[in-house]
Short mmCIF file of N, CA, C and O in Angstrom, two decimals:
data_model
loop_
_atom_site.label_atom_id
_atom_site.label_comp_id
_atom_site.label_asym_id
_atom_site.label_seq_id
_atom_site.Cartn_x
_atom_site.Cartn_y
_atom_site.Cartn_z
N UNK A 683 120.83 63.99 110.28
CA UNK A 683 119.79 64.58 111.10
C UNK A 683 119.02 63.51 111.87
O UNK A 683 118.38 63.82 112.85
N UNK A 684 119.11 62.27 111.43
CA UNK A 684 118.39 61.21 112.14
C UNK A 684 119.24 60.52 113.20
O UNK A 684 118.74 59.71 113.94
N UNK A 685 120.52 60.86 113.26
CA UNK A 685 121.41 60.27 114.25
C UNK A 685 121.19 60.95 115.59
O UNK A 685 121.61 62.08 115.81
N UNK A 686 120.52 60.25 116.50
CA UNK A 686 120.20 60.83 117.80
C UNK A 686 121.43 61.07 118.67
O UNK A 686 121.40 61.84 119.59
N UNK A 687 122.54 60.42 118.34
CA UNK A 687 123.77 60.62 119.08
C UNK A 687 124.44 61.95 118.71
O UNK A 687 125.30 62.42 119.43
N UNK A 688 124.05 62.53 117.59
CA UNK A 688 124.62 63.80 117.14
C UNK A 688 123.49 64.77 116.80
O UNK A 688 123.29 65.10 115.63
N UNK A 689 122.75 65.22 117.82
CA UNK A 689 121.63 66.13 117.52
C UNK A 689 122.13 67.47 116.98
O UNK A 689 123.17 67.98 117.40
N UNK A 690 121.40 67.99 116.04
CA UNK A 690 121.73 69.30 115.46
C UNK A 690 120.88 70.34 116.18
O UNK A 690 119.66 70.19 116.26
N UNK A 691 121.50 71.39 116.69
CA UNK A 691 120.72 72.42 117.40
C UNK A 691 119.65 73.05 116.49
O UNK A 691 119.81 73.12 115.27
N UNK A 692 118.58 73.49 117.10
CA UNK A 692 117.45 74.08 116.36
C UNK A 692 117.92 75.22 115.47
O UNK A 692 117.52 75.31 114.31
N UNK A 693 118.76 76.10 115.99
CA UNK A 693 119.21 77.24 115.19
C UNK A 693 119.92 76.78 113.92
O UNK A 693 119.75 77.37 112.85
N UNK A 694 120.69 75.71 114.00
CA UNK A 694 121.38 75.18 112.82
C UNK A 694 120.39 74.59 111.83
O UNK A 694 120.53 74.75 110.62
N UNK A 695 119.36 73.90 112.33
CA UNK A 695 118.34 73.33 111.44
C UNK A 695 117.58 74.44 110.73
O UNK A 695 117.26 74.36 109.55
N UNK A 696 117.28 75.52 111.45
CA UNK A 696 116.57 76.65 110.84
C UNK A 696 117.43 77.28 109.75
O UNK A 696 116.96 77.54 108.64
N UNK A 697 118.71 77.50 110.05
CA UNK A 697 119.61 78.08 109.03
C UNK A 697 119.72 77.18 107.81
O UNK A 697 119.73 77.65 106.67
N UNK A 698 119.78 75.86 108.04
CA UNK A 698 119.85 74.91 106.92
C UNK A 698 118.56 74.98 106.09
O UNK A 698 118.61 74.96 104.86
N UNK A 699 117.43 75.08 106.76
CA UNK A 699 116.15 75.20 106.05
C UNK A 699 116.09 76.47 105.22
O UNK A 699 115.63 76.45 104.07
N UNK A 700 116.54 77.58 105.77
CA UNK A 700 116.57 78.84 105.02
C UNK A 700 117.49 78.72 103.80
O UNK A 700 117.14 79.14 102.70
N UNK A 701 118.66 78.13 103.99
CA UNK A 701 119.61 77.97 102.90
C UNK A 701 119.02 77.12 101.78
O UNK A 701 119.07 77.47 100.61
N UNK A 702 118.43 75.98 102.15
CA UNK A 702 117.82 75.11 101.15
C UNK A 702 116.66 75.81 100.45
O UNK A 702 116.48 75.66 99.23
N UNK A 703 115.89 76.58 101.19
CA UNK A 703 114.80 77.33 100.58
C UNK A 703 115.29 78.36 99.59
O UNK A 703 114.67 78.59 98.55
N UNK A 704 116.42 79.01 99.91
CA UNK A 704 117.00 79.99 98.99
C UNK A 704 117.46 79.34 97.69
O UNK A 704 117.48 79.97 96.64
N UNK A 705 117.84 78.06 97.76
CA UNK A 705 118.27 77.34 96.57
C UNK A 705 117.09 76.95 95.68
O UNK A 705 117.26 76.67 94.51
N UNK A 706 115.91 76.93 96.25
CA UNK A 706 114.71 76.54 95.51
C UNK A 706 114.18 75.21 96.01
O UNK A 706 114.94 74.29 96.27
N UNK A 707 112.87 75.13 96.16
CA UNK A 707 112.23 73.93 96.66
C UNK A 707 111.37 73.33 95.56
O UNK A 707 110.39 73.94 95.14
N UNK A 708 111.74 72.17 95.04
CA UNK A 708 111.03 71.60 93.90
C UNK A 708 109.60 71.18 94.21
O UNK A 708 108.84 70.88 93.29
N UNK A 709 109.20 71.16 95.48
CA UNK A 709 107.82 70.78 95.81
C UNK A 709 106.83 71.88 95.46
O UNK A 709 105.64 71.63 95.36
N UNK A 710 107.30 73.11 95.29
CA UNK A 710 106.41 74.24 95.10
C UNK A 710 106.49 74.77 93.68
O UNK A 710 107.50 75.32 93.28
N UNK A 711 105.40 74.65 92.90
CA UNK A 711 105.42 75.27 91.57
C UNK A 711 105.38 76.79 91.70
O UNK A 711 104.65 77.33 92.51
N UNK A 712 106.21 77.47 90.92
CA UNK A 712 106.26 78.93 90.97
C UNK A 712 105.88 79.52 89.61
O UNK A 712 104.99 80.35 89.52
N UNK A 713 106.56 79.09 88.58
CA UNK A 713 106.30 79.64 87.25
C UNK A 713 105.03 79.05 86.66
O UNK A 713 104.54 78.01 87.11
N UNK A 714 104.49 79.69 85.62
CA UNK A 714 103.28 79.19 84.97
C UNK A 714 103.51 77.78 84.41
O UNK A 714 102.63 76.92 84.49
N UNK A 715 104.70 77.50 83.89
CA UNK A 715 105.00 76.17 83.37
C UNK A 715 104.97 75.12 84.48
O UNK A 715 104.47 74.01 84.29
N UNK A 716 105.51 75.47 85.65
CA UNK A 716 105.50 74.54 86.77
C UNK A 716 104.07 74.28 87.26
O UNK A 716 103.72 73.15 87.59
N UNK A 717 103.25 75.33 87.32
CA UNK A 717 101.86 75.16 87.73
C UNK A 717 101.12 74.26 86.75
O UNK A 717 100.37 73.37 87.15
N UNK A 718 101.32 74.49 85.47
CA UNK A 718 100.65 73.65 84.45
C UNK A 718 101.06 72.19 84.59
O UNK A 718 100.23 71.28 84.48
N UNK A 719 102.33 71.94 84.82
CA UNK A 719 102.81 70.57 84.98
C UNK A 719 102.17 69.90 86.20
O UNK A 719 101.76 68.74 86.14
N UNK A 720 102.06 70.63 87.29
CA UNK A 720 101.43 70.08 88.50
C UNK A 720 99.93 69.86 88.30
O UNK A 720 99.38 68.86 88.77
N UNK A 721 99.27 70.78 87.62
CA UNK A 721 97.84 70.59 87.36
C UNK A 721 97.60 69.37 86.49
O UNK A 721 96.60 68.66 86.67
N UNK A 722 98.50 69.10 85.56
CA UNK A 722 98.35 67.95 84.68
C UNK A 722 98.44 66.64 85.46
O UNK A 722 97.85 65.64 85.05
N UNK A 723 99.13 66.65 86.59
CA UNK A 723 99.25 65.42 87.38
C UNK A 723 98.50 65.48 88.71
O UNK A 723 98.75 64.71 89.63
N UNK A 724 97.54 66.41 88.79
CA UNK A 724 96.74 66.57 90.02
C UNK A 724 96.10 65.25 90.42
O UNK A 724 95.53 64.55 89.59
N UNK A 725 96.23 64.93 91.69
CA UNK A 725 95.63 63.72 92.23
C UNK A 725 96.54 62.51 92.19
O UNK A 725 96.27 61.52 92.86
N UNK A 726 97.61 62.56 91.41
CA UNK A 726 98.55 61.44 91.37
C UNK A 726 99.35 61.41 92.67
O UNK A 726 99.53 62.44 93.33
N UNK A 727 99.86 60.24 93.05
CA UNK A 727 100.71 60.17 94.26
C UNK A 727 101.88 61.14 94.15
O UNK A 727 102.54 61.22 93.11
N UNK A 728 102.12 61.90 95.19
CA UNK A 728 103.22 62.86 95.22
C UNK A 728 102.93 64.17 94.53
O UNK A 728 103.78 65.05 94.49
N UNK A 729 101.74 64.32 93.98
CA UNK A 729 101.37 65.57 93.31
C UNK A 729 101.25 66.70 94.32
O UNK A 729 100.98 66.48 95.50
N UNK A 730 101.43 67.92 93.84
CA UNK A 730 101.26 69.10 94.69
C UNK A 730 99.80 69.23 95.14
O UNK A 730 99.52 69.78 96.19
N UNK A 731 98.89 68.73 94.34
CA UNK A 731 97.46 68.84 94.64
C UNK A 731 96.89 67.51 95.11
O UNK A 731 97.28 66.45 94.64
N UNK A 732 95.95 67.58 96.05
CA UNK A 732 95.24 66.38 96.46
C UNK A 732 93.74 66.60 96.22
O UNK A 732 93.26 67.73 96.25
N UNK A 733 93.05 65.51 95.96
CA UNK A 733 91.63 65.56 95.63
C UNK A 733 90.80 65.61 96.90
O UNK A 733 91.03 64.85 97.84
N UNK A 734 89.82 66.50 96.92
CA UNK A 734 88.83 66.57 98.00
C UNK A 734 87.50 66.17 97.37
O UNK A 734 87.03 66.82 96.43
N UNK A 735 86.94 65.09 97.87
CA UNK A 735 85.71 64.57 97.28
C UNK A 735 84.52 65.48 97.57
O UNK A 735 84.52 66.23 98.56
N UNK A 736 83.52 65.41 96.70
CA UNK A 736 82.29 66.16 96.96
C UNK A 736 81.67 65.62 98.25
O UNK A 736 81.87 64.47 98.62
N UNK A 737 80.96 66.49 98.94
CA UNK A 737 80.35 66.11 100.21
C UNK A 737 80.17 67.34 101.08
O UNK A 737 80.44 68.47 100.67
N UNK A 738 79.72 67.10 102.29
CA UNK A 738 79.48 68.18 103.24
C UNK A 738 80.55 68.15 104.31
O UNK A 738 80.83 67.09 104.88
N UNK A 739 81.14 69.30 104.57
CA UNK A 739 82.26 69.43 105.51
C UNK A 739 81.97 70.54 106.51
O UNK A 739 81.28 71.51 106.21
N UNK A 740 82.52 70.38 107.71
CA UNK A 740 82.46 71.44 108.72
C UNK A 740 83.63 72.39 108.48
O UNK A 740 84.77 71.94 108.32
N UNK A 741 83.36 73.68 108.45
CA UNK A 741 84.41 74.69 108.31
C UNK A 741 84.15 75.81 109.30
O UNK A 741 83.06 75.93 109.85
N UNK A 742 85.14 76.66 109.50
CA UNK A 742 84.99 77.80 110.40
C UNK A 742 85.45 77.47 111.80
O UNK A 742 86.03 76.43 112.06
N UNK A 743 85.19 78.38 112.70
CA UNK A 743 85.60 78.26 114.10
C UNK A 743 84.42 78.52 115.01
O UNK A 743 83.55 79.34 114.70
N UNK A 744 84.41 77.84 116.14
CA UNK A 744 83.33 78.04 117.10
C UNK A 744 83.61 79.29 117.95
O UNK A 744 84.74 79.79 118.00
N UNK A 745 82.59 79.78 118.61
CA UNK A 745 82.72 80.98 119.45
C UNK A 745 83.70 80.79 120.60
O UNK A 745 84.29 81.75 121.08
N UNK A 746 83.88 79.55 121.06
CA UNK A 746 84.77 79.33 122.21
C UNK A 746 86.22 79.08 121.81
O UNK A 746 87.06 78.82 122.65
N UNK A 747 86.55 79.22 120.53
CA UNK A 747 87.95 79.15 120.09
C UNK A 747 88.55 80.54 120.24
O UNK A 747 88.30 81.43 119.43
N UNK A 748 89.33 80.73 121.27
CA UNK A 748 89.81 82.07 121.65
C UNK A 748 90.73 82.71 120.62
O UNK A 748 90.81 83.92 120.55
N UNK A 749 91.44 81.92 119.83
CA UNK A 749 92.36 82.49 118.84
C UNK A 749 91.72 82.72 117.48
O UNK A 749 92.38 83.19 116.56
N UNK A 750 90.45 82.37 117.34
CA UNK A 750 89.78 82.50 116.04
C UNK A 750 89.44 83.96 115.77
O UNK A 750 89.06 84.71 116.66
N UNK A 751 89.60 84.36 114.51
CA UNK A 751 89.21 85.69 114.07
C UNK A 751 87.70 85.71 113.89
O UNK A 751 87.09 84.68 113.62
N UNK A 752 87.11 86.89 113.99
CA UNK A 752 85.66 87.00 113.86
C UNK A 752 85.17 86.53 112.49
O UNK A 752 84.10 85.93 112.38
N UNK A 753 85.96 86.78 111.44
CA UNK A 753 85.50 86.38 110.11
C UNK A 753 85.64 84.87 109.86
O UNK A 753 85.28 84.38 108.79
N UNK A 754 86.16 84.13 110.85
CA UNK A 754 86.21 82.67 110.76
C UNK A 754 84.98 82.03 111.39
O UNK A 754 84.79 80.82 111.30
N UNK A 755 84.18 82.82 112.04
CA UNK A 755 83.02 82.31 112.77
C UNK A 755 81.75 82.55 111.97
O UNK A 755 81.70 83.46 111.15
N UNK A 756 80.73 81.77 112.22
CA UNK A 756 80.62 80.62 113.11
C UNK A 756 81.05 79.35 112.39
O UNK A 756 81.20 79.34 111.17
N UNK A 757 81.22 78.29 113.15
CA UNK A 757 81.45 77.00 112.54
C UNK A 757 80.16 76.61 111.83
O UNK A 757 79.07 76.84 112.33
N UNK A 758 80.31 76.10 110.62
CA UNK A 758 79.11 75.76 109.84
C UNK A 758 79.46 74.69 108.80
O UNK A 758 80.63 74.39 108.59
N UNK A 759 78.43 74.16 108.19
CA UNK A 759 78.65 73.15 107.16
C UNK A 759 78.75 73.80 105.79
O UNK A 759 78.09 74.80 105.51
N UNK A 760 79.60 73.21 104.96
CA UNK A 760 79.81 73.68 103.60
C UNK A 760 79.75 72.46 102.70
O UNK A 760 80.34 71.43 103.00
N UNK A 761 79.02 72.56 101.60
CA UNK A 761 78.86 71.43 100.70
C UNK A 761 79.58 71.67 99.39
O UNK A 761 79.38 72.72 98.75
N UNK A 762 80.42 70.73 99.02
CA UNK A 762 81.05 70.72 97.70
C UNK A 762 80.17 69.85 96.81
O UNK A 762 79.95 68.68 97.12
N UNK A 763 79.69 70.41 95.73
CA UNK A 763 78.82 69.65 94.84
C UNK A 763 79.61 68.82 93.85
O UNK A 763 79.05 67.95 93.18
N UNK A 764 80.89 69.12 93.71
CA UNK A 764 81.77 68.34 92.85
C UNK A 764 83.16 68.30 93.48
O UNK A 764 83.49 69.16 94.29
N UNK A 765 83.96 67.29 93.15
CA UNK A 765 85.31 67.21 93.74
C UNK A 765 86.15 68.41 93.33
O UNK A 765 85.95 68.99 92.26
N UNK A 766 87.10 68.77 94.18
CA UNK A 766 88.06 69.83 93.87
C UNK A 766 89.46 69.32 94.19
O UNK A 766 89.63 68.30 94.85
N UNK A 767 90.45 70.05 93.71
CA UNK A 767 91.84 69.78 94.07
C UNK A 767 92.34 70.95 94.90
O UNK A 767 92.03 72.11 94.60
N UNK A 768 93.10 70.65 95.93
CA UNK A 768 93.62 71.68 96.82
C UNK A 768 95.11 71.43 97.02
O UNK A 768 95.57 70.28 97.01
N UNK A 769 95.86 72.50 97.18
CA UNK A 769 97.32 72.37 97.37
C UNK A 769 97.61 71.68 98.69
O UNK A 769 96.92 71.89 99.69
N UNK A 770 98.66 70.89 98.70
CA UNK A 770 99.07 70.19 99.92
C UNK A 770 99.83 71.10 100.88
O UNK A 770 99.98 70.79 102.05
N UNK A 771 100.36 72.21 100.37
CA UNK A 771 101.20 73.09 101.16
C UNK A 771 100.66 74.52 101.10
O UNK A 771 100.01 74.90 100.13
N UNK A 772 100.98 75.34 102.10
CA UNK A 772 100.59 76.75 102.02
C UNK A 772 101.31 77.45 100.86
O UNK A 772 102.37 77.01 100.42
N UNK A 773 100.74 78.54 100.39
CA UNK A 773 101.39 79.34 99.35
C UNK A 773 102.65 79.96 99.94
O UNK A 773 102.63 80.54 101.03
N UNK A 774 103.75 79.85 99.23
CA UNK A 774 105.03 80.36 99.72
C UNK A 774 105.26 81.80 99.28
O UNK A 774 104.57 82.31 98.39
N UNK A 775 106.26 82.42 99.88
CA UNK A 775 106.64 83.78 99.47
C UNK A 775 107.05 83.81 98.00
O UNK A 775 106.72 84.75 97.28
N UNK A 776 107.79 82.80 97.55
CA UNK A 776 108.21 82.76 96.15
C UNK A 776 107.01 82.72 95.22
O UNK A 776 106.96 83.42 94.20
N UNK A 777 106.00 81.91 95.57
CA UNK A 777 104.80 81.83 94.75
C UNK A 777 104.04 83.16 94.78
O UNK A 777 103.58 83.64 93.75
N UNK A 778 103.91 83.72 95.97
CA UNK A 778 103.17 84.98 96.10
C UNK A 778 103.86 86.10 95.33
O UNK A 778 103.21 86.92 94.68
N UNK A 779 105.17 86.15 95.41
CA UNK A 779 105.91 87.18 94.68
C UNK A 779 105.65 87.08 93.18
O UNK A 779 105.61 88.09 92.48
N UNK A 780 105.47 85.86 92.68
CA UNK A 780 105.24 85.65 91.26
C UNK A 780 103.80 85.98 90.85
O UNK A 780 103.57 86.53 89.79
N UNK A 781 102.83 85.67 91.72
CA UNK A 781 101.43 85.72 91.32
C UNK A 781 100.56 86.66 92.14
O UNK A 781 99.45 86.98 91.73
N UNK A 782 101.01 87.08 93.30
CA UNK A 782 100.16 87.87 94.19
C UNK A 782 99.83 89.24 93.65
O UNK A 782 100.67 89.89 93.03
N UNK A 783 98.62 89.67 93.89
CA UNK A 783 98.18 90.99 93.46
C UNK A 783 98.31 92.03 94.57
O UNK A 783 98.28 93.21 94.32
N UNK A 784 98.40 91.56 95.81
CA UNK A 784 98.52 92.47 96.95
C UNK A 784 99.81 92.20 97.68
O UNK A 784 100.36 91.12 97.64
N UNK A 785 100.29 93.19 98.36
CA UNK A 785 101.57 93.11 99.08
C UNK A 785 101.40 92.42 100.42
O UNK A 785 100.38 92.55 101.09
N UNK A 786 102.43 91.69 100.81
CA UNK A 786 102.49 91.12 102.14
C UNK A 786 103.05 92.17 103.09
O UNK A 786 104.02 92.85 102.77
N UNK A 787 102.45 92.31 104.26
CA UNK A 787 102.95 93.26 105.26
C UNK A 787 104.35 92.88 105.74
O UNK A 787 105.06 93.70 106.30
N UNK A 788 104.74 91.62 105.55
CA UNK A 788 106.05 91.17 106.04
C UNK A 788 107.07 91.05 104.91
O UNK A 788 108.11 90.43 105.09
N UNK A 789 106.81 91.66 103.77
CA UNK A 789 107.70 91.54 102.62
C UNK A 789 109.12 92.01 102.93
O UNK A 789 110.08 91.52 102.34
N UNK A 790 109.30 92.93 103.87
CA UNK A 790 110.62 93.44 104.22
C UNK A 790 111.18 92.84 105.51
O UNK A 790 112.20 93.30 106.00
N UNK A 791 110.52 91.83 106.05
CA UNK A 791 110.95 91.21 107.30
C UNK A 791 111.75 89.95 106.97
O UNK A 791 111.20 88.94 106.53
N UNK A 792 113.05 89.98 107.18
CA UNK A 792 113.92 88.87 106.78
C UNK A 792 113.66 87.59 107.58
O UNK A 792 114.08 86.51 107.15
N UNK A 793 112.94 87.67 108.69
CA UNK A 793 112.59 86.47 109.44
C UNK A 793 111.37 85.77 108.85
O UNK A 793 111.11 84.61 109.16
N UNK A 794 110.60 86.47 108.02
CA UNK A 794 109.33 85.92 107.52
C UNK A 794 109.21 85.89 106.00
O UNK A 794 108.19 85.44 105.48
N UNK A 795 110.20 86.38 105.28
CA UNK A 795 110.02 86.51 103.83
C UNK A 795 110.94 85.62 103.01
O UNK A 795 111.16 85.88 101.84
N UNK A 796 111.46 84.55 103.58
CA UNK A 796 112.31 83.63 102.82
C UNK A 796 111.46 82.94 101.75
O UNK A 796 110.27 82.72 101.93
N UNK A 797 112.05 82.57 100.61
CA UNK A 797 111.28 82.05 99.48
C UNK A 797 110.37 80.87 99.79
O UNK A 797 109.24 80.82 99.32
N UNK A 798 110.83 79.89 100.60
CA UNK A 798 110.01 78.71 100.82
C UNK A 798 109.15 78.81 102.08
O UNK A 798 108.43 77.86 102.39
N UNK A 799 109.18 79.94 102.78
CA UNK A 799 108.31 80.10 103.93
C UNK A 799 106.89 80.46 103.45
O UNK A 799 106.72 81.10 102.41
N UNK A 800 105.88 80.09 104.23
CA UNK A 800 104.52 80.47 103.86
C UNK A 800 104.37 82.00 103.87
O UNK A 800 104.91 82.67 104.73
N UNK A 801 103.67 82.53 102.88
CA UNK A 801 103.40 83.96 102.85
C UNK A 801 102.42 84.27 103.99
O UNK A 801 101.50 83.50 104.26
N UNK A 802 102.63 85.38 104.67
CA UNK A 802 101.76 85.77 105.78
C UNK A 802 101.44 87.26 105.67
O UNK A 802 102.11 88.01 104.97
N UNK A 803 100.39 87.67 106.35
CA UNK A 803 100.02 89.08 106.50
C UNK A 803 99.78 89.77 105.15
O UNK A 803 100.38 90.78 104.84
N UNK A 804 98.88 89.21 104.38
CA UNK A 804 98.52 89.79 103.08
C UNK A 804 97.55 90.94 103.31
O UNK A 804 96.62 90.84 104.11
N UNK A 805 97.77 92.02 102.59
CA UNK A 805 96.86 93.18 102.69
C UNK A 805 95.46 92.77 102.29
O UNK A 805 95.27 92.03 101.32
N UNK A 806 94.49 93.23 103.03
CA UNK A 806 93.09 92.97 102.69
C UNK A 806 92.61 94.03 101.71
O UNK A 806 93.10 95.15 101.71
N UNK A 807 91.65 93.65 100.91
CA UNK A 807 91.07 94.63 99.98
C UNK A 807 89.81 95.22 100.57
O UNK A 807 89.22 94.73 101.45
#
C-alpha cells in the first residue's frame, strides 16, 4: 500500500478495510474481559484510553458553525476537576452491539454497520 508505483484504487482499499474489520480489530475492546484489560493499562503507550488532565476546556459549537446541531451550542468552557481517561477511537458497531441499550438507525444498512466502523445514528431517549 505504500508503493506509489502500484496505487491501490479506493474501492479496493475500502473492501480490504471491511474484510479486515470482519475478521476482528484488536484495537477495539468488545467483551467485558477485553475492556477490563484495557482499563488496567489505561494511560500506557498504545493503550485504548488516553489521559485528559484536569483543567478548563472549550467545548461545543459556535452559532456560525453551519453544520452544528442546536444541542451542540453554544461554545462554552467546561472544567474537569480531576483527570479522566477517554477512548482514542469512536465506539464501533461491534462494541455497540455488545453493550448498547438503544438501537442504531443504521443497524440494517450494510454500508454503515460493519463491525469496525463507528456506530452512527443512535436512537435518542
